[in-house]
C-alpha atoms as a PDB file:
ATOM      1  CA  UNK A   1       0.000   0.000   0.000  1.00  0.00           C
ATOM      2  CA  UNK A   2       1.229   3.483  -0.825  1.00  0.00           C
ATOM      3  CA  UNK A   3       0.454   7.027   0.177  1.00  0.00           C
ATOM      4  CA  UNK A   4      -0.285   9.382  -2.689  1.00  0.00           C
ATOM      5  CA  UNK A   5      -0.561  13.072  -1.980  1.00  0.00           C
ATOM      6  CA  UNK A   6      -3.397  14.744  -3.813  1.00  0.00           C
ATOM      7  CA  UNK A   7      -7.061  15.558  -3.679  1.00  0.00           C
ATOM      8  CA  UNK A   8      -9.884  13.421  -4.994  1.00  0.00           C
ATOM      9  CA  UNK A   9     -13.366  14.821  -4.639  1.00  0.00           C
ATOM     10  CA  UNK A  10     -15.943  12.291  -3.537  1.00  0.00           C
ATOM     11  CA  UNK A  11     -19.630  12.019  -2.758  1.00  0.00           C
ATOM     12  CA  UNK A  12     -21.483   9.502  -0.676  1.00  0.00           C
ATOM     13  CA  UNK A  13     -24.903   8.422  -1.864  1.00  0.00           C
ATOM     14  CA  UNK A  14     -26.909   5.344  -0.936  1.00  0.00           C
ATOM     15  CA  UNK A  15     -24.037   4.121   1.262  1.00  0.00           C
ATOM     16  CA  UNK A  16     -21.638   4.158  -1.699  1.00  0.00           C
ATOM     17  CA  UNK A  17     -18.566   6.294  -2.239  1.00  0.00           C
ATOM     18  CA  UNK A  18     -18.371   7.943  -5.648  1.00  0.00           C
ATOM     19  CA  UNK A  19     -14.965   9.303  -6.670  1.00  0.00           C
ATOM     20  CA  UNK A  20     -14.182  11.958  -9.244  1.00  0.00           C
ATOM     21  CA  UNK A  21     -12.924  10.194 -12.355  1.00  0.00           C
ATOM     22  CA  UNK A  22     -10.938  13.265 -13.431  1.00  0.00           C
ATOM     23  CA  UNK A  23      -9.251  13.508 -10.024  1.00  0.00           C
ATOM     24  CA  UNK A  24      -8.396   9.788  -9.933  1.00  0.00           C
ATOM     25  CA  UNK A  25      -6.909   9.891 -13.430  1.00  0.00           C
ATOM     26  CA  UNK A  26      -4.780  12.905 -12.458  1.00  0.00           C
ATOM     27  CA  UNK A  27      -3.692  11.441  -9.103  1.00  0.00           C
ATOM     28  CA  UNK A  28      -2.749   8.060 -10.581  1.00  0.00           C
ATOM     29  CA  UNK A  29      -1.068   9.821 -13.512  1.00  0.00           C
ATOM     30  CA  UNK A  30      -2.854   7.715 -16.097  1.00  0.00           C
ATOM     31  CA  UNK A  31      -2.500   9.150 -19.619  1.00  0.00           C
ATOM     32  CA  UNK A  32      -6.242   9.248 -20.171  1.00  0.00           C
ATOM     33  CA  UNK A  33      -7.761  12.309 -21.769  1.00  0.00           C
ATOM     34  CA  UNK A  34     -11.307  13.611 -21.859  1.00  0.00           C
ATOM     35  CA  UNK A  35     -12.835  14.937 -25.074  1.00  0.00           C
ATOM     36  CA  UNK A  36     -15.464  17.521 -24.196  1.00  0.00           C
ATOM     37  CA  UNK A  37     -17.154  17.354 -27.625  1.00  0.00           C
ATOM     38  CA  UNK A  38     -17.602  13.581 -27.719  1.00  0.00           C
ATOM     39  CA  UNK A  39     -17.907  13.248 -23.923  1.00  0.00           C
ATOM     40  CA  UNK A  40     -15.454  10.366 -24.022  1.00  0.00           C
ATOM     41  CA  UNK A  41     -12.348   9.362 -22.093  1.00  0.00           C
ATOM     42  CA  UNK A  42      -9.572   7.507 -23.886  1.00  0.00           C
ATOM     43  CA  UNK A  43      -6.026   6.450 -23.153  1.00  0.00           C
ATOM     44  CA  UNK A  44      -4.338   3.697 -21.169  1.00  0.00           C
ATOM     45  CA  UNK A  45      -3.542   2.727 -17.583  1.00  0.00           C
ATOM     46  CA  UNK A  46      -0.887   0.667 -15.771  1.00  0.00           C
ATOM     47  CA  UNK A  47       0.869  -0.317 -19.027  1.00  0.00           C
ATOM     48  CA  UNK A  48       0.444   0.905 -22.593  1.00  0.00           C
ATOM     49  CA  UNK A  49      -1.262  -2.330 -23.622  1.00  0.00           C
ATOM     50  CA  UNK A  50      -4.098  -1.732 -21.131  1.00  0.00           C
ATOM     51  CA  UNK A  51      -6.363   0.543 -23.087  1.00  0.00           C
ATOM     52  CA  UNK A  52      -9.223   2.502 -21.588  1.00  0.00           C
ATOM     53  CA  UNK A  53     -12.227   4.084 -23.282  1.00  0.00           C
ATOM     54  CA  UNK A  54     -15.369   5.410 -21.644  1.00  0.00           C
ATOM     55  CA  UNK A  55     -18.071   7.157 -23.615  1.00  0.00           C
ATOM     56  CA  UNK A  56     -20.427   8.800 -21.153  1.00  0.00           C
ATOM     57  CA  UNK A  57     -23.291   8.795 -23.656  1.00  0.00           C
ATOM     58  CA  UNK A  58     -22.745   5.151 -24.658  1.00  0.00           C
ATOM     59  CA  UNK A  59     -22.797   3.624 -21.190  1.00  0.00           C
ATOM     60  CA  UNK A  60     -19.857   1.298 -21.902  1.00  0.00           C
ATOM     61  CA  UNK A  61     -16.270   1.088 -20.757  1.00  0.00           C
ATOM     62  CA  UNK A  62     -13.534  -0.716 -22.607  1.00  0.00           C
ATOM     63  CA  UNK A  63     -10.826  -1.557 -20.069  1.00  0.00           C
ATOM     64  CA  UNK A  64      -7.969  -3.917 -20.875  1.00  0.00           C
ATOM     65  CA  UNK A  65      -9.876  -5.245 -23.899  1.00  0.00           C
ATOM     66  CA  UNK A  66     -12.947  -6.050 -21.791  1.00  0.00           C
ATOM     67  CA  UNK A  67     -16.263  -4.399 -22.526  1.00  0.00           C
ATOM     68  CA  UNK A  68     -18.055  -3.438 -19.318  1.00  0.00           C
ATOM     69  CA  UNK A  69     -21.567  -2.058 -18.966  1.00  0.00           C
ATOM     70  CA  UNK A  70     -21.965   1.137 -16.979  1.00  0.00           C
ATOM     71  CA  UNK A  71     -25.225   1.056 -15.058  1.00  0.00           C
ATOM     72  CA  UNK A  72     -26.953   4.276 -13.928  1.00  0.00           C
ATOM     73  CA  UNK A  73     -26.168   3.433 -10.283  1.00  0.00           C
ATOM     74  CA  UNK A  74     -22.433   3.124 -11.144  1.00  0.00           C
ATOM     75  CA  UNK A  75     -21.882   6.802 -11.956  1.00  0.00           C
ATOM     76  CA  UNK A  76     -23.015  10.293 -11.034  1.00  0.00           C
ATOM     77  CA  UNK A  77     -22.820  12.542 -14.078  1.00  0.00           C
ATOM     78  CA  UNK A  78     -21.914  16.128 -13.201  1.00  0.00           C
ATOM     79  CA  UNK A  79     -21.500  19.122 -15.506  1.00  0.00           C
ATOM     80  CA  UNK A  80     -17.721  19.067 -15.348  1.00  0.00           C
ATOM     81  CA  UNK A  81     -16.933  15.554 -14.095  1.00  0.00           C
ATOM     82  CA  UNK A  82     -18.104  11.991 -13.651  1.00  0.00           C
ATOM     83  CA  UNK A  83     -18.154  10.424 -10.200  1.00  0.00           C
ATOM     84  CA  UNK A  84     -17.712   6.652 -10.284  1.00  0.00           C
ATOM     85  CA  UNK A  85     -18.632   4.178  -7.546  1.00  0.00           C
ATOM     86  CA  UNK A  86     -15.482   3.003  -5.773  1.00  0.00           C
ATOM     87  CA  UNK A  87     -16.016  -0.705  -6.531  1.00  0.00           C
ATOM     88  CA  UNK A  88     -16.637   0.079 -10.207  1.00  0.00           C
ATOM     89  CA  UNK A  89     -13.491   2.208 -10.414  1.00  0.00           C
ATOM     90  CA  UNK A  90     -11.502  -0.597  -8.798  1.00  0.00           C
ATOM     91  CA  UNK A  91     -12.800  -2.983 -11.441  1.00  0.00           C
ATOM     92  CA  UNK A  92     -12.014  -0.623 -14.327  1.00  0.00           C
ATOM     93  CA  UNK A  93      -8.409   0.031 -13.297  1.00  0.00           C
ATOM     94  CA  UNK A  94      -7.449  -3.192 -11.461  1.00  0.00           C
ATOM     95  CA  UNK A  95      -6.801  -1.350  -8.198  1.00  0.00           C
ATOM     96  CA  UNK A  96      -7.961  -1.675  -4.601  1.00  0.00           C
ATOM     97  CA  UNK A  97      -9.025   1.396  -2.624  1.00  0.00           C
ATOM     98  CA  UNK A  98      -9.558   1.161   1.124  1.00  0.00           C
ATOM     99  CA  UNK A  99     -11.214   4.375   2.314  1.00  0.00           C
ATOM    100  CA  UNK A 100     -11.026   5.847   5.784  1.00  0.00           C
ATOM    101  CA  UNK A 101     -13.921   8.305   5.746  1.00  0.00           C
ATOM    102  CA  UNK A 102     -13.269   9.703   9.238  1.00  0.00           C
ATOM    103  CA  UNK A 103      -9.713  10.728   8.437  1.00  0.00           C
ATOM    104  CA  UNK A 104     -10.433  11.387   4.752  1.00  0.00           C
ATOM    105  CA  UNK A 105      -7.799   9.256   3.091  1.00  0.00           C
ATOM    106  CA  UNK A 106      -7.628   6.057   1.072  1.00  0.00           C
ATOM    107  CA  UNK A 107      -5.089   3.269   0.848  1.00  0.00           C
ATOM    108  CA  UNK A 108      -4.248   2.309  -2.722  1.00  0.00           C
ATOM    109  CA  UNK A 109      -3.056  -1.109  -3.782  1.00  0.00           C
ATOM    110  CA  UNK A 110      -2.609  -2.504  -7.274  1.00  0.00           C
ATOM    111  CA  UNK A 111      -1.317  -5.711  -8.761  1.00  0.00           C
ATOM    112  CA  UNK A 112       0.550  -5.237 -11.000  1.00  0.00           C
ATOM    113  CA  UNK A 113       1.782  -1.976  -9.484  1.00  0.00           C
ATOM    114  CA  UNK A 114       0.841   1.163 -11.366  1.00  0.00           C
ATOM    115  CA  UNK A 115       3.712   3.370 -12.591  1.00  0.00           C
ATOM    116  CA  UNK A 116       3.355   5.970  -9.823  1.00  0.00           C
ATOM    117  CA  UNK A 117       3.643   3.205  -7.199  1.00  0.00           C
ATOM    118  CA  UNK A 118       6.791   1.908  -8.876  1.00  0.00           C
ATOM    119  CA  UNK A 119       8.265   5.424  -8.899  1.00  0.00           C
ATOM    120  CA  UNK A 120       7.527   5.843  -5.168  1.00  0.00           C
ATOM    121  CA  UNK A 121       9.169   2.483  -4.443  1.00  0.00           C
ATOM    122  CA  UNK A 122      12.280   3.503  -6.441  1.00  0.00           C
ATOM    123  CA  UNK A 123      12.514   6.799  -4.541  1.00  0.00           C
ATOM    124  CA  UNK A 124      12.245   4.991  -1.203  1.00  0.00           C
ATOM    125  CA  UNK A 125      14.973   2.558  -2.261  1.00  0.00           C
ATOM    126  CA  UNK A 126      17.227   5.359  -3.523  1.00  0.00           C
ATOM    127  CA  UNK A 127      16.721   7.346  -0.305  1.00  0.00           C
ATOM    128  CA  UNK A 128      17.561   4.286   1.782  1.00  0.00           C
ATOM    129  CA  UNK A 129      20.520   3.445  -0.456  1.00  0.00           C
ATOM    130  CA  UNK A 130      21.901   6.999  -0.229  1.00  0.00           C
ATOM    131  CA  UNK A 131      22.127   6.753   3.569  1.00  0.00           C
ATOM    132  CA  UNK A 132      24.728   4.014   3.285  1.00  0.00           C
ATOM    133  CA  UNK A 133      28.377   4.915   3.606  1.00  0.00           C
ATOM    134  CA  UNK A 134      30.122   5.431   0.301  1.00  0.00           C
ATOM    135  CA  UNK A 135      32.364   2.555  -0.705  1.00  0.00           C
ATOM    136  CA  UNK A 136      35.987   2.880   0.394  1.00  0.00           C
ATOM    137  CA  UNK A 137      39.081   1.095  -0.799  1.00  0.00           C
ATOM    138  CA  UNK A 138      40.885  -1.026   1.766  1.00  0.00           C
ATOM    139  CA  UNK A 139      43.832   0.743   3.363  1.00  0.00           C
ATOM    140  CA  UNK A 140      47.211  -0.927   3.523  1.00  0.00           C
ATOM    141  CA  UNK A 141      48.482  -1.586   7.014  1.00  0.00           C
ATOM    142  CA  UNK A 142      52.152  -1.411   8.007  1.00  0.00           C
ATOM    143  CA  UNK A 143      54.121  -4.452   7.163  1.00  0.00           C
ATOM    144  CA  UNK A 144      52.153  -5.224   3.984  1.00  0.00           C
ATOM    145  CA  UNK A 145      54.135  -5.480   0.804  1.00  0.00           C
ATOM    146  CA  UNK A 146      52.790  -5.120  -2.680  1.00  0.00           C
ATOM    147  CA  UNK A 147      54.468  -6.556  -5.711  1.00  0.00           C
ATOM    148  CA  UNK A 148      54.029  -5.208  -9.193  1.00  0.00           C
ATOM    149  CA  UNK A 149      54.411  -7.730 -11.966  1.00  0.00           C
ATOM    150  CA  UNK A 150      55.078  -6.476 -15.432  1.00  0.00           C
ATOM    151  CA  UNK A 151      54.686  -8.659 -18.501  1.00  0.00           C
ATOM    152  CA  UNK A 152      57.977  -9.631 -20.076  1.00  0.00           C
ATOM    153  CA  UNK A 153      58.446  -8.823 -23.675  1.00  0.00           C
END
């Protein structure tokens, strides 16, 4: 599980959490774009071979070559955004979100890891690795002799 810093607007209706699709795409850094004219999202997530298309008017999502129906209870259509039920969003993007409503945060998990999670893991490793002492050559102690052998011509 990883901590991502950012804001995702959410609404709770009928005991379900609906998350802003635009905010989730931005936070997870998925290269998915929204076309205002066609009212469609398109791009990819996790890896380039996992395509994503969602046409708001069509009521279908294509995620990782799977066609998924979008039921009216799955989304809240707003003027400037779409709010998607948490479980539906998890299914679309192969992620797990564990919300803590009281403290207003969520734990994110994904298998395979999404690129932003991999980047965080690399930074943690690099930070830990940088705290180590730099490598040092062994120092000769008194009484040690070194011989230099040259090739004979």
